[in-house]
Structure formats: structure tokens, C-alpha cells
Short mmCIF file of C-alpha atoms and ligand atoms in Angstrom, two decimals:
data_model
loop_
_atom_site.label_atom_id
_atom_site.label_comp_id
_atom_site.label_asym_id
_atom_site.label_seq_id
_atom_site.Cartn_x
_atom_site.Cartn_y
_atom_site.Cartn_z
CA MET A 232 0.06 0.15 -0.02
CA GLY A 233 1.17 3.56 -0.79
CA ILE A 234 2.14 5.64 2.15
CA ILE A 235 -0.65 8.36 1.57
CA LYS A 236 -3.29 5.75 1.25
CA GLU A 237 -1.88 4.02 4.33
CA ARG A 238 -1.96 7.35 6.35
CA PHE A 239 -5.42 8.00 4.82
CA LYS A 240 -6.80 4.95 6.19
CA LEU A 241 -5.60 4.86 9.65
CA LYS A 242 -7.27 8.48 9.47
CA ALA A 243 -10.30 7.11 8.17
CA ASP A 244 -10.40 4.15 11.15
CA ALA A 245 -9.63 6.76 13.83
CA ALA A 246 -12.18 9.14 12.24
CA ASN A 247 -14.98 6.14 12.05
CA ALA A 248 -14.65 5.47 15.73
CA GLU A 249 -15.33 8.86 16.86
CA ILE A 250 -18.00 9.27 14.51
CA LYS A 251 -19.75 6.23 15.81
CA ASP A 252 -19.06 7.27 19.66
CA LEU A 253 -20.29 10.66 18.64
CA LEU A 254 -23.62 9.31 17.33
CA LYS A 255 -24.05 7.00 19.96
CA GLU A 256 -23.87 9.64 22.65
CA HIS A 257 -25.60 12.67 20.57
CA GLY A 258 -27.37 11.33 17.71
CA ASN A 259 -31.06 12.29 18.45
CA LYS A 260 -29.55 15.93 19.10
CA LYS A 261 -31.35 18.37 16.77
CA ILE A 262 -29.20 20.85 14.78
CA GLY A 263 -31.97 22.99 13.45
CA GLU A 264 -35.58 23.39 12.26
CA VAL A 265 -36.64 23.63 8.56
CA THR A 266 -39.35 26.19 7.48
CA LEU A 267 -41.59 25.73 4.56
CA ALA A 268 -39.88 28.49 2.70
CA GLN A 269 -36.46 26.64 2.74
CA ILE A 270 -37.75 23.63 1.15
CA TYR A 271 -39.26 25.83 -1.86
CA GLN A 272 -36.03 27.99 -1.83
CA GLY A 273 -33.37 25.89 -2.71
CA MET A 274 -32.94 24.36 0.72
CA ARG A 275 -31.08 27.23 1.83
CA GLY A 276 -29.58 26.98 5.53
CA ILE A 277 -30.77 23.73 6.01
CA THR A 278 -27.62 21.67 7.56
CA GLY A 279 -28.05 18.13 5.68
CA LEU A 280 -24.50 16.93 4.85
CA VAL A 281 -21.20 16.34 6.18
CA SER A 282 -18.18 17.45 4.17
CA GLU A 283 -14.91 16.96 6.13
CA THR A 284 -12.89 18.94 3.56
CA SER A 285 -13.65 22.46 3.94
CA LEU A 286 -16.13 24.49 6.04
CA LEU A 287 -17.44 27.79 4.42
CA ASP A 288 -18.23 30.89 6.87
CA ALA A 289 -20.63 33.36 5.58
CA GLN A 290 -18.53 36.31 6.74
CA GLU A 291 -15.28 35.09 6.78
CA GLY A 292 -15.14 32.92 3.51
CA ILE A 293 -13.79 29.25 3.12
CA ARG A 294 -11.50 27.53 5.32
CA PHE A 295 -9.73 23.95 4.27
CA ARG A 296 -9.31 21.88 7.25
CA GLY A 297 -9.32 25.02 9.45
CA TYR A 298 -6.84 27.29 6.91
CA SER A 299 -7.70 30.09 5.48
CA ILE A 300 -6.45 30.93 2.04
CA PRO A 301 -3.77 33.45 3.35
CA GLU A 302 -2.68 31.10 6.00
CA LEU A 303 -2.58 28.27 3.09
CA GLN A 304 -0.37 30.82 1.10
CA LYS A 305 1.88 30.91 3.84
CA SER A 306 2.17 27.54 4.98
CA LEU A 307 1.85 24.89 1.67
CA PRO A 308 4.68 24.02 -0.12
CA THR A 309 5.55 26.00 -3.46
CA ALA A 310 7.23 25.25 -6.69
CA ILE A 311 9.25 28.21 -6.27
CA PRO A 312 10.72 30.45 -3.25
CA ASN A 313 7.70 32.95 -2.00
CA GLY A 314 5.51 31.63 -4.96
CA GLU A 315 1.83 30.25 -4.84
CA PRO A 316 0.77 27.07 -3.03
CA LEU A 317 0.75 23.64 -4.90
CA PRO A 318 -2.52 22.23 -5.42
CA GLU A 319 -1.11 18.64 -4.75
CA GLY A 320 -0.53 20.19 -1.03
CA LEU A 321 -3.86 21.30 -0.70
CA PHE A 322 -5.03 18.05 -2.08
CA TYR A 323 -2.95 16.19 0.56
CA LEU A 324 -4.40 18.29 3.81
CA MET A 325 -8.08 17.95 2.44
CA LEU A 326 -7.62 13.95 2.13
CA ILE A 327 -5.33 13.65 5.42
CA GLY A 328 -6.21 16.24 7.48
CA GLU A 329 -2.78 17.58 8.09
CA LEU A 330 -0.56 20.08 6.49
CA PRO A 331 2.06 18.25 4.26
CA THR A 332 5.82 18.19 4.27
CA GLU A 333 7.70 19.49 1.33
CA GLU A 334 8.61 15.74 0.86
CA ASP A 335 4.66 14.54 1.15
CA VAL A 336 3.77 16.92 -1.78
CA HIS A 337 6.94 16.00 -3.87
CA HIS A 338 5.50 12.36 -3.35
CA VAL A 339 1.89 13.37 -4.47
CA THR A 340 3.63 15.10 -7.52
CA ASN A 341 5.27 11.80 -8.41
CA VAL A 342 2.21 9.72 -7.98
CA TRP A 343 -0.13 11.77 -10.32
CA GLN A 344 2.72 11.64 -12.66
CA ARG A 345 3.04 7.97 -12.70
CA ARG A 346 -0.80 7.80 -12.89
CA SER A 347 -1.27 10.38 -15.71
CA HIS A 348 -1.42 7.90 -18.77
CA VAL A 349 -4.90 8.74 -20.77
CA PRO A 350 -5.66 5.75 -23.23
CA THR A 351 -6.27 6.48 -26.56
CA HIS A 352 -9.77 5.74 -26.84
CA VAL A 353 -10.56 9.12 -24.49
CA PHE A 354 -9.26 11.14 -27.08
CA LYS A 355 -11.05 9.42 -29.48
CA ALA A 356 -14.32 9.87 -27.54
CA ILE A 357 -13.54 13.62 -27.88
CA ASP A 358 -12.66 13.92 -31.33
CA ALA A 359 -15.88 12.35 -32.16
CA LEU A 360 -17.58 15.61 -31.22
CA PRO A 361 -17.82 18.53 -33.39
CA ILE A 362 -15.48 21.26 -32.78
CA SER A 363 -18.21 23.68 -31.95
CA THR A 364 -19.13 21.41 -28.69
CA HIS A 365 -18.66 23.63 -25.76
CA PRO A 366 -15.48 22.27 -23.68
CA MET A 367 -17.40 21.58 -20.84
CA THR A 368 -19.27 19.01 -22.76
CA MET A 369 -16.18 17.88 -24.22
CA PHE A 370 -14.66 17.24 -20.84
CA VAL A 371 -17.49 15.60 -19.17
CA VAL A 372 -17.59 13.12 -22.29
CA GLY A 373 -13.61 12.69 -21.84
CA VAL A 374 -14.11 11.82 -18.09
CA MET A 375 -16.85 9.57 -18.93
CA ALA A 376 -14.73 7.71 -21.72
CA LEU A 377 -12.08 7.15 -18.82
CA GLN A 378 -14.55 5.22 -16.76
CA THR A 379 -13.62 2.13 -18.40
CA GLU A 380 -10.46 2.52 -16.00
CA SER A 381 -12.42 2.34 -13.12
CA ASP A 382 -11.05 0.16 -10.07
CA PHE A 383 -13.90 0.59 -8.12
CA ALA A 384 -16.33 -0.59 -10.75
CA ARG A 385 -14.20 -3.64 -11.68
CA GLU A 386 -13.96 -4.95 -7.87
CA TYR A 387 -17.91 -4.11 -7.33
CA ALA A 388 -18.75 -6.08 -10.34
CA LYS A 389 -16.13 -9.18 -8.70
CA GLY A 390 -17.90 -8.55 -5.25
CA ILE A 391 -16.07 -6.52 -3.01
CA SER A 392 -16.74 -6.24 0.65
CA LYS A 393 -18.46 -3.06 1.97
CA LYS A 394 -15.42 -2.36 4.04
CA ASP A 395 -13.16 -2.35 1.22
CA TYR A 396 -15.05 0.04 -0.89
CA TRP A 397 -12.96 2.97 0.27
CA ASN A 398 -9.58 0.92 -1.39
CA PRO A 399 -10.38 1.13 -5.37
CA THR A 400 -12.23 4.41 -4.78
CA TYR A 401 -8.93 5.70 -3.77
CA ASP A 402 -7.13 4.25 -6.54
CA ASP A 403 -9.81 5.97 -8.84
CA VAL A 404 -9.54 9.34 -7.39
CA MET A 405 -5.69 9.21 -7.75
CA ASP A 406 -5.98 8.15 -11.45
CA LEU A 407 -8.65 10.51 -12.31
CA ILE A 408 -7.03 13.48 -11.07
CA ALA A 409 -3.79 12.53 -12.52
CA ARG A 410 -5.23 12.49 -15.72
CA LEU A 411 -7.56 15.78 -15.77
CA PRO A 412 -4.80 17.74 -16.84
CA ARG A 413 -3.93 15.94 -20.12
CA ILE A 414 -7.66 15.79 -21.23
CA ALA A 415 -8.36 19.48 -20.41
CA ALA A 416 -5.25 20.52 -22.59
CA TYR A 417 -6.29 18.05 -25.13
CA ILE A 418 -9.59 19.85 -25.28
CA TYR A 419 -8.14 23.17 -25.28
CA ARG A 420 -5.41 22.49 -28.17
CA ARG A 421 -7.81 20.38 -30.21
CA LYS A 422 -10.72 23.31 -30.22
CA TYR A 423 -8.42 26.46 -30.28
CA LYS A 424 -5.03 25.44 -31.36
CA ASN A 425 -5.08 23.67 -34.62
CA ASN A 426 -5.31 20.21 -32.88
CA GLU A 427 -1.55 20.67 -32.40
CA HIS A 428 -0.86 18.79 -28.89
CA ILE A 429 1.90 19.15 -26.27
CA GLN A 430 3.38 16.15 -24.49
CA PRO A 431 3.39 16.13 -20.82
CA ASP A 432 6.48 17.25 -19.18
CA GLY A 433 7.36 14.24 -16.77
CA LEU A 434 9.60 16.97 -14.33
CA LEU A 435 6.72 19.18 -13.50
CA ASP A 436 4.22 19.47 -10.89
CA TRP A 437 0.42 18.96 -11.68
CA ALA A 438 -0.53 22.52 -12.45
CA GLY A 439 2.74 23.50 -13.92
CA ASN A 440 2.23 20.46 -16.39
CA LEU A 441 -1.04 21.72 -17.42
CA ALA A 442 -0.23 25.01 -18.45
CA HIS A 443 2.59 23.43 -20.30
CA MET A 444 0.55 21.19 -22.18
CA MET A 445 -1.89 24.16 -22.97
CA GLY A 446 0.98 25.81 -24.59
CA PHE A 447 1.61 28.46 -21.72
CA GLU A 448 5.53 28.33 -20.45
CA ASP A 449 5.39 31.82 -18.85
CA GLU A 450 6.56 30.97 -15.22
CA SER A 451 4.03 33.51 -13.92
CA PHE A 452 1.12 31.72 -15.75
CA LYS A 453 2.32 28.41 -14.07
CA GLU A 454 1.98 30.20 -10.82
CA LEU A 455 -1.03 31.47 -11.73
CA MET A 456 -2.46 28.02 -12.26
CA ARG A 457 -0.98 26.68 -8.92
CA LEU A 458 -3.04 29.34 -7.20
CA TYR A 459 -6.11 29.07 -9.42
CA MET A 460 -5.93 24.99 -8.77
CA THR A 461 -5.52 25.66 -5.00
CA ILE A 462 -8.42 28.19 -4.38
CA HIS A 463 -11.37 26.74 -6.81
CA ALA A 464 -10.86 23.33 -5.13
CA ASP A 465 -13.59 23.26 -2.79
CA HIS A 466 -16.26 25.28 -1.20
CA GLU A 467 -17.72 22.92 1.52
CA GLY A 468 -20.33 20.05 0.62
CA GLY A 469 -23.54 21.71 -0.46
CA ASN A 470 -22.62 23.65 -3.80
CA VAL A 471 -23.87 22.23 -6.74
CA SER A 472 -20.92 20.61 -8.17
CA ALA A 473 -19.83 18.87 -4.47
CA HIS A 474 -23.01 18.13 -3.74
CA ALA A 475 -23.87 16.26 -7.24
CA THR A 476 -20.78 14.31 -6.96
CA HIS A 477 -21.56 13.28 -3.47
CA LEU A 478 -25.25 12.57 -4.18
CA VAL A 479 -24.27 10.21 -7.37
CA GLY A 480 -21.40 8.69 -5.62
CA SER A 481 -23.91 7.84 -2.63
CA ALA A 482 -25.59 5.28 -5.33
CA LEU A 483 -22.15 3.49 -5.39
CA SER A 484 -21.56 5.10 -8.80
CA ASP A 485 -17.87 4.96 -9.45
CA PRO A 486 -15.65 8.15 -9.03
CA TYR A 487 -15.56 8.82 -12.70
CA LEU A 488 -19.61 8.71 -12.98
CA SER A 489 -19.64 10.95 -10.17
CA TYR A 490 -17.11 13.37 -10.73
CA ALA A 491 -18.67 13.73 -14.27
CA ALA A 492 -22.21 14.26 -12.49
CA GLY A 493 -20.78 17.10 -10.47
CA MET A 494 -19.12 18.75 -13.32
CA ASN A 495 -22.41 18.87 -15.49
CA GLY A 496 -23.56 20.74 -12.59
CA LEU A 497 -20.59 23.15 -12.73
CA ALA A 498 -20.99 23.66 -16.21
CA GLY A 499 -24.36 25.79 -15.40
CA PRO A 500 -24.05 29.62 -15.53
CA LEU A 501 -25.41 30.32 -12.01
CA HIS A 502 -22.16 28.15 -10.70
CA GLY A 503 -18.83 27.34 -12.61
CA LEU A 504 -19.90 28.72 -16.07
CA ALA A 505 -20.17 32.31 -14.39
CA ASN A 506 -16.36 32.60 -14.94
CA GLN A 507 -17.15 32.63 -18.69
CA GLU A 508 -20.02 34.52 -18.54
CA VAL A 509 -18.06 37.66 -16.31
CA ILE A 510 -15.67 37.97 -19.41
CA LYS A 511 -18.25 37.45 -21.83
CA TRP A 512 -20.25 40.27 -20.26
CA ILE A 513 -17.22 42.38 -19.98
CA PHE A 514 -16.22 42.08 -23.58
CA GLU A 515 -19.72 42.89 -24.69
CA MET A 516 -19.69 45.89 -22.45
CA GLN A 517 -16.31 47.35 -23.92
CA LYS A 518 -17.87 46.53 -27.46
CA GLU A 519 -21.09 48.65 -26.80
CA LEU A 520 -19.37 51.20 -25.11
CA GLY A 521 -16.30 51.62 -27.76
CA THR A 522 -13.59 51.46 -25.17
CA ASP A 523 -11.67 49.05 -23.37
CA ASN A 524 -10.93 51.45 -20.48
CA PRO A 525 -14.72 52.42 -19.27
CA SER A 526 -15.54 54.88 -16.47
CA LYS A 527 -17.33 54.03 -13.45
CA GLU A 528 -20.24 56.01 -14.59
CA GLN A 529 -20.16 53.96 -18.03
CA ILE A 530 -20.02 50.72 -16.00
CA GLU A 531 -23.01 51.99 -13.44
CA ASP A 532 -25.23 52.40 -16.85
CA TYR A 533 -24.30 49.34 -18.38
CA VAL A 534 -24.74 47.36 -14.85
CA LYS A 535 -28.21 49.05 -14.71
CA LYS A 536 -29.17 48.15 -17.71
CA THR A 537 -28.39 44.42 -17.42
CA ILE A 538 -30.57 44.35 -14.49
CA ALA A 539 -33.21 46.13 -16.39
CA ALA A 540 -32.91 43.44 -18.96
CA GLY A 541 -33.96 40.69 -16.17
CA LYS A 542 -30.25 39.39 -16.39
CA VAL A 543 -27.79 38.67 -13.56
CA VAL A 544 -24.63 40.48 -12.94
CA PRO A 545 -22.16 37.49 -13.57
CA GLY A 546 -19.26 37.15 -10.49
CA TYR A 547 -21.79 38.78 -8.05
CA GLY A 548 -23.51 37.41 -5.33
CA HIS A 549 -23.54 33.86 -3.55
CA ALA A 550 -25.89 31.30 -1.77
CA VAL A 551 -23.81 31.46 1.41
CA LEU A 552 -21.28 34.25 1.37
CA ARG A 553 -22.16 37.71 2.88
CA LYS A 554 -19.02 39.71 2.27
CA THR A 555 -16.23 39.75 -0.52
CA ASP A 556 -14.94 36.31 -1.48
CA PRO A 557 -11.37 35.57 -0.36
CA ARG A 558 -11.14 33.77 -3.45
CA PHE A 559 -11.52 36.92 -4.96
CA THR A 560 -9.28 38.86 -3.01
CA ALA A 561 -6.69 36.38 -3.46
CA GLN A 562 -6.76 36.83 -7.69
CA MET A 563 -6.95 40.62 -6.93
CA GLU A 564 -3.40 40.35 -5.05
CA PHE A 565 -2.19 38.51 -7.88
CA GLY A 566 -3.11 40.81 -10.38
CA LYS A 567 -1.66 43.74 -8.20
CA LYS A 568 1.64 41.70 -7.93
CA HIS A 569 2.20 40.61 -11.74
CA MET A 570 -0.18 42.94 -13.89
CA PRO A 571 -1.26 46.25 -11.73
CA ASP A 572 -1.36 47.98 -15.15
CA ASP A 573 -3.37 45.66 -17.20
CA LYS A 574 -6.38 47.33 -18.48
CA LEU A 575 -8.90 44.66 -18.29
CA VAL A 576 -7.77 43.47 -14.45
CA ASN A 577 -8.26 47.10 -13.43
CA THR A 578 -11.73 47.12 -15.22
CA VAL A 579 -12.44 44.32 -13.30
CA TRP A 580 -11.30 46.24 -9.90
CA LYS A 581 -13.47 49.38 -11.25
CA ILE A 582 -16.47 46.95 -11.36
CA TYR A 583 -15.74 45.80 -7.79
CA GLU A 584 -16.35 49.48 -6.83
CA THR A 585 -19.30 50.19 -8.85
CA VAL A 586 -21.54 47.04 -8.33
CA PRO A 587 -22.10 46.26 -4.93
CA PRO A 588 -23.89 49.58 -3.91
CA ILE A 589 -26.30 49.32 -7.20
CA LEU A 590 -26.92 45.58 -6.18
CA GLN A 591 -27.56 46.70 -2.50
CA SER A 592 -30.00 49.36 -3.54
CA LEU A 593 -32.25 46.83 -5.08
CA GLY A 594 -32.97 45.62 -1.40
CA LYS A 595 -33.54 42.00 -2.28
CA ILE A 596 -30.01 40.50 -2.94
CA LYS A 597 -28.61 39.07 -0.08
CA ASN A 598 -24.83 39.47 -1.05
CA PRO A 599 -23.92 42.25 -3.58
CA TRP A 600 -20.04 41.36 -3.00
CA PRO A 601 -18.19 39.46 -6.15
CA ASN A 602 -17.57 35.70 -6.01
CA VAL A 603 -14.66 33.75 -7.15
CA ASP A 604 -15.84 34.14 -10.58
CA ALA A 605 -15.60 37.81 -10.75
CA HIS A 606 -11.76 37.88 -11.06
CA SER A 607 -10.57 34.95 -12.73
CA GLY A 608 -11.11 35.53 -16.54
CA ALA A 609 -9.20 38.74 -16.67
CA LEU A 610 -5.99 37.15 -15.30
CA LEU A 611 -6.08 34.41 -18.04
CA VAL A 612 -6.86 37.13 -20.55
CA HIS A 613 -3.82 38.79 -19.49
CA TYR A 614 -1.66 35.70 -20.09
CA GLY A 615 -3.48 35.30 -23.86
CA LEU A 616 -6.09 32.71 -22.71
CA VAL A 617 -8.71 34.50 -24.15
CA GLU A 618 -10.77 31.80 -25.36
CA TYR A 619 -13.26 32.09 -22.33
CA GLU A 620 -15.66 29.27 -23.14
CA PHE A 621 -12.70 27.26 -21.72
CA TYR A 622 -12.61 28.85 -18.26
CA THR A 623 -14.92 26.38 -16.34
CA VAL A 624 -13.00 23.50 -17.47
CA LEU A 625 -9.99 25.02 -15.37
CA PHE A 626 -12.46 25.30 -12.89
CA ALA A 627 -13.60 21.72 -12.95
CA VAL A 628 -9.87 20.28 -12.86
CA SER A 629 -9.38 22.11 -9.71
CA ARG A 630 -12.68 21.11 -8.18
CA ALA A 631 -11.98 17.31 -8.65
CA LEU A 632 -9.11 18.26 -5.77
CA GLY A 633 -12.28 18.59 -3.27
CA VAL A 634 -15.17 16.45 -4.72
CA LEU A 635 -12.80 13.62 -5.02
CA ALA A 636 -11.10 13.54 -1.85
CA ASN A 637 -14.69 13.93 -0.42
CA LEU A 638 -15.64 10.74 -2.22
CA CYS A 639 -12.37 8.93 -0.51
CA TRP A 640 -14.10 10.08 2.93
CA ASP A 641 -17.84 9.09 1.91
CA ARG A 642 -16.63 5.49 1.31
CA ALA A 643 -14.35 5.53 4.33
CA LEU A 644 -17.26 6.58 6.84
CA GLY A 645 -19.39 4.51 4.97
CA PHE A 646 -21.99 6.77 3.89
CA PRO A 647 -25.26 5.37 3.02
CA ILE A 648 -27.47 6.28 -0.21
CA GLU A 649 -28.66 9.87 0.09
CA ARG A 650 -32.33 10.03 -0.50
CA PRO A 651 -34.07 12.90 1.50
CA LYS A 652 -38.00 13.37 1.69
CA SER A 653 -39.78 15.57 -0.96
CA VAL A 654 -43.62 16.68 -0.71
CA THR A 655 -46.01 17.86 -3.23
CA THR A 656 -47.73 21.25 -2.90
CA SER A 657 -51.23 19.40 -2.45
CA ALA A 658 -49.45 17.47 0.68
CA VAL A 659 -48.46 21.21 1.96
CA LYS A 660 -51.94 22.71 1.61
CA ARG A 661 -53.29 19.44 3.26
CA TRP A 662 -51.06 19.99 6.06
CA LEU A 663 -51.45 23.38 6.53
CA LYS A 664 -55.33 22.57 7.31
CA GLY A 665 -54.28 20.00 9.49
CA GLU A 666 -55.71 17.32 7.37
CA ASP A 667 -52.17 15.59 7.25
CA GLU A 668 -49.58 14.88 9.80
CA ILE A 669 -46.12 15.83 9.13
CA TRP A 670 -44.76 13.43 6.53
CA GLU A 671 -42.43 10.77 7.74
N1 LIG B 800 -27.33 39.94 -10.19
C1 LIG B 800 -28.56 40.38 -10.19
N2 LIG B 800 -29.55 39.74 -9.25
C2 LIG B 800 -29.02 39.14 -8.54
C3 LIG B 800 -27.61 38.78 -8.49
C4 LIG B 800 -26.88 39.32 -9.46
N3 LIG B 800 -25.49 39.16 -9.56
N4 LIG B 800 -27.68 37.80 -7.55
C5 LIG B 800 -28.78 37.74 -6.92
N5 LIG B 800 -29.58 38.43 -7.57
C6 LIG B 800 -31.28 38.30 -7.53
C7 LIG B 800 -31.63 36.83 -7.56
O1 LIG B 800 -31.49 36.53 -9.07
C8 LIG B 800 -32.86 36.65 -6.73
O2 LIG B 800 -33.91 37.43 -7.71
P1 LIG B 800 -35.36 37.19 -7.69
O3 LIG B 800 -35.68 37.13 -6.14
O4 LIG B 800 -36.15 38.14 -8.59
O5 LIG B 800 -35.74 35.55 -7.95
C9 LIG B 800 -32.74 37.61 -5.64
O6 LIG B 800 -31.80 38.38 -6.10
C10 LIG B 800 -32.27 36.69 -4.18
O7 LIG B 800 -31.33 36.12 -4.71
P2 LIG B 800 -30.03 35.44 -3.64
O8 LIG B 800 -30.95 34.95 -2.61
O9 LIG B 800 -29.57 37.22 -3.09
O10 LIG B 800 -29.05 34.86 -4.14
P3 LIG B 800 -29.32 33.13 -4.40
O11 LIG B 800 -28.72 32.55 -3.21
O12 LIG B 800 -30.72 32.97 -4.97
O13 LIG B 800 -28.31 33.03 -5.50
C11 LIG B 800 -26.30 33.10 -7.25
C12 LIG B 800 -26.83 33.16 -5.59
C13 LIG B 800 -24.89 32.93 -6.68
C14 LIG B 800 -27.05 32.12 -7.77
C15 LIG B 800 -26.85 34.66 -7.39
O14 LIG B 800 -26.27 35.55 -6.55
C16 LIG B 800 -26.36 34.78 -9.08
O15 LIG B 800 -27.28 34.63 -9.83
N6 LIG B 800 -25.33 35.54 -9.29
C17 LIG B 800 -24.52 35.78 -10.66
C18 LIG B 800 -24.04 34.44 -11.20
C19 LIG B 800 -22.79 33.78 -10.72
O16 LIG B 800 -22.04 34.79 -10.19
N7 LIG B 800 -22.48 32.57 -10.30
C20 LIG B 800 -21.60 32.27 -9.41
C21 LIG B 800 -21.53 32.13 -8.01
C22 LIG B 800 -20.15 31.25 -7.37
C23 LIG B 800 -20.16 30.12 -7.93
O17 LIG B 800 -20.87 28.98 -7.68
N8 LIG B 800 -19.10 29.86 -8.64
O18 LIG B 800 -18.59 28.82 -8.95
#
């Protein structure tokens, strides 16, 4: 057994024993009440899931195993001195629950390098799609084609014991994460770079190699990829991509099937696709105004026009957060360090000064502040990655780290199939009239 797998097993055994005791003693404690409004309104605020890898605070933002993004930037190993954290380190932290050493991170990089081979039929499946296909569709098709490699599916078909589910799940998770950069880069080069592909570099880290295979050799772009892959990895368990992965995994669908399901959710414009929508919206604004340097007044008018047309301002608002997303702030810091005079990046900062008061004045938006997607595209455009339909694929590669670390935990903790109760509006009306008891 590999060292990380062994460490994971030890942690999982200890957690299992702890949770068993916790439930024995406190299993009947109530943690909240559910209102009628909540079941009609996206289950907002209902605590109904356990996700060990990260926790979101409405005011402060995300913490991964207790560490905020600035803390991770100080404490996770980096590829270059004082550089951005290596996402391998964040994955280790989420999986094992402890900060990794340099050696641990190096080990994860090596394991992923070793497991990164993508079989030819995956590329053929992607090639079978028309070139006009959205990159996220190509990506999910690639992941689904890769499902032929699932150890979990193979072991389950042979008749594996429940207590061993975690083991092939872990192997699938490591294989899948290792292979994603190759699939993502293949899609990028196929769709936008004349189908001219670049072989992986066996000496590079996971995110650095993704940049390399996409054709970006600038060291600061590689640093951006390391930061990007770290900050987009996880946002606790209830967001659409994490929840969908967990839900599908709860039916014992293997990690390939579960992750593909989650990424179909990430491809929605209210979730991960918002990163492409932000840049598209800014480009459309520039075109309409005839300038790539709009004033605050011009931005204000354009925002009001967007809202009046019944559309959302992409990149703003959040279902849980009530302050500026620290993932936005981390990217703003990166922009200040690497490209303080970039016009598009400065436009993003001007939008940040302009949008919140307008959204606040509408009186119905719970969070007028920017989320992660408000910033990412402008940094990518700076390096020449202008093909914004591709942006959600990058998000998906990063999100694999969180949702798949979680899937390892789901299987190791023996979480059952997920099946909440739903009701009909007629049943609700009968209940309100006192004709029905509360449903069991
Ligand atoms: N622009 C205009 N209107 C907005 C808005 C925005 N950015 N954000 C919320 N609203 C509107 C909602 O559409 C809703 O209007 P109605 O009552 O007329 O239906 C109202 O304000 C209340 O919404 P809310 O309770 O504040 O927000 P929700 O929890 O329902 O939705 C969303 C959260 C993120 C989906 C929402 O803020 C939104 O659509 N934002 C723009 C899209 C976006 O940036 N998505 C990415 C979110 C982060 C993420 O998942 N990244 O992957």
C-alpha cells in the first residue's frame, strides 16, 4: 500500500470510531428546524450534509481543514521560493487533515505523474464531437470515456466487501485527478490550437504541467495555475458540483461517474460557468461602449441596463457568502503583484467599486459582493488565454481535488445512499389545513 493511502486509512479508521461514539451519545440532538420557505427556496440554510474537507463561513469565506486562503499561501509548499501553493499540498491537506511536508507534496506530484496516462479511446471519444461543442461537454465526455478504467466498478462487479469500498475508490480518485490535466489540455489544443498537442513534461508539478500542455510556458502563468487550482478546489459540501458528486457517489456510482455528474452541475451559469459569463459580459460592455477602459459612470449604466433586462450581473452574489469572497481577494493580490497596469484587470477592480452599491440598492440581493468568478477570467486573458468558453474546464480540474477527496471520505466513513424526503404542494396544503400529519 502507498504511504498516503496508508495514512488515509489510519485517519479514516480513527474518524470512523470517533463518529460512531459521537452518534451513540448525541445522535438524537436536533441541529435546526426547517421552514416551509426553505424547502421551496433551494434548501438554503438547512444543514443536511457532512463534508470533511472544508467549511464555509458567510462572513469570512472558506477554510480548508481550518486554514484560510492567506494561511495556506504561507504554509503550503511551493514550486518556487515565495511562490503560490502547490495544489498537491491542498489535496493532501483535505485528504489527510494535516499540513503536508515538502516531501509529502513531492510524493503526490510523483504519484500523479505516474498515474497520468490517458488511454487513446478517450481522445477518440472527444474527437468524435463537433469542434463547436462546448469545452465542458467535451470534458465530461472525456471523463465518461475514462470510466472504462474504474477499479471501483471492476472490484464491485467481482463482489468486493463493503468495508473495502474505500480502497478502489482511493485508486480511482488518484488516477482520475492525475489524468485530468491531459484531458483538459487536449480539449484546449484541439478546439483552439489547430489540434496541435503538447506532450506532458515528466518533471513538472500537476498545475505547471497543465499550463505547459496548454502551451503556456510563462512561469507567472504556471504560478497563476497553481493558485487557481488551489483556490477553486473546494467550497464545502452543499454547492451544486460538490453535492452532485456526493449524491451520485452515494449510489455507489464509481468516482468517474460521480465526478462527471458534479461537473455537469459546474457547467451551469449560476455556478462554475459564471467565470466565462463574466468575461463575456465585460467584452460585450467594451464593444457596446466602444472602449476597453470604461469609466465608473459607464460601468454603472451598463450594470443597471443588465439588471433592467432581467439578467444577473455575473460574478456577483452568493448563496452562502455575505462578504467579498477571499478567493476574489487572492486573485486581486495576484493581479496587483503581476499585472498592476493591465487594463482589463483594472476594469474588474472598477466593477468591484461600482456593482455592490447598485445591487445593495435593489434591496433583495442577499450578497452584493463579488465571488471567485468575478476575477479569474481577466487574469487568464492577461496571459493570452482569451477563449473564455474554456474557463470552466480549468475550474473543473481544480474542483476534482475537493469533490474527489470527499468521495474517498464518503466511502471510508460508509455513508449511505442519499435520499431526502420531498413533498407535493397539495400535500403541503393538506398539512396546512391540519388534514395531514407531518410526513415521515
Ligand atoms: N445580479 C442580479 N440579481 C441577482 C444577483 C446578481 N449578481 N444575485 C442575486 N440576484 C437576485 C436573484 O436572482 C434573486 O432574484 P429574484 O428574487 O427576482 O429571483 C434575488 O436577487 C435574491 O437572490 P439571493 O438570495 O441573493 O441569491 P441566491 O442565493 O438565490 O443565488 C447566486 C446565488 C450565486 C446564484 C446569485 O447571486 C447569482 O445568480 N449570481 C450571478 C451568477 C454568479 O456569479 N454565479 C457564481 C456563484 C459562485 C459560484 O458558484 N461559482 O462557481
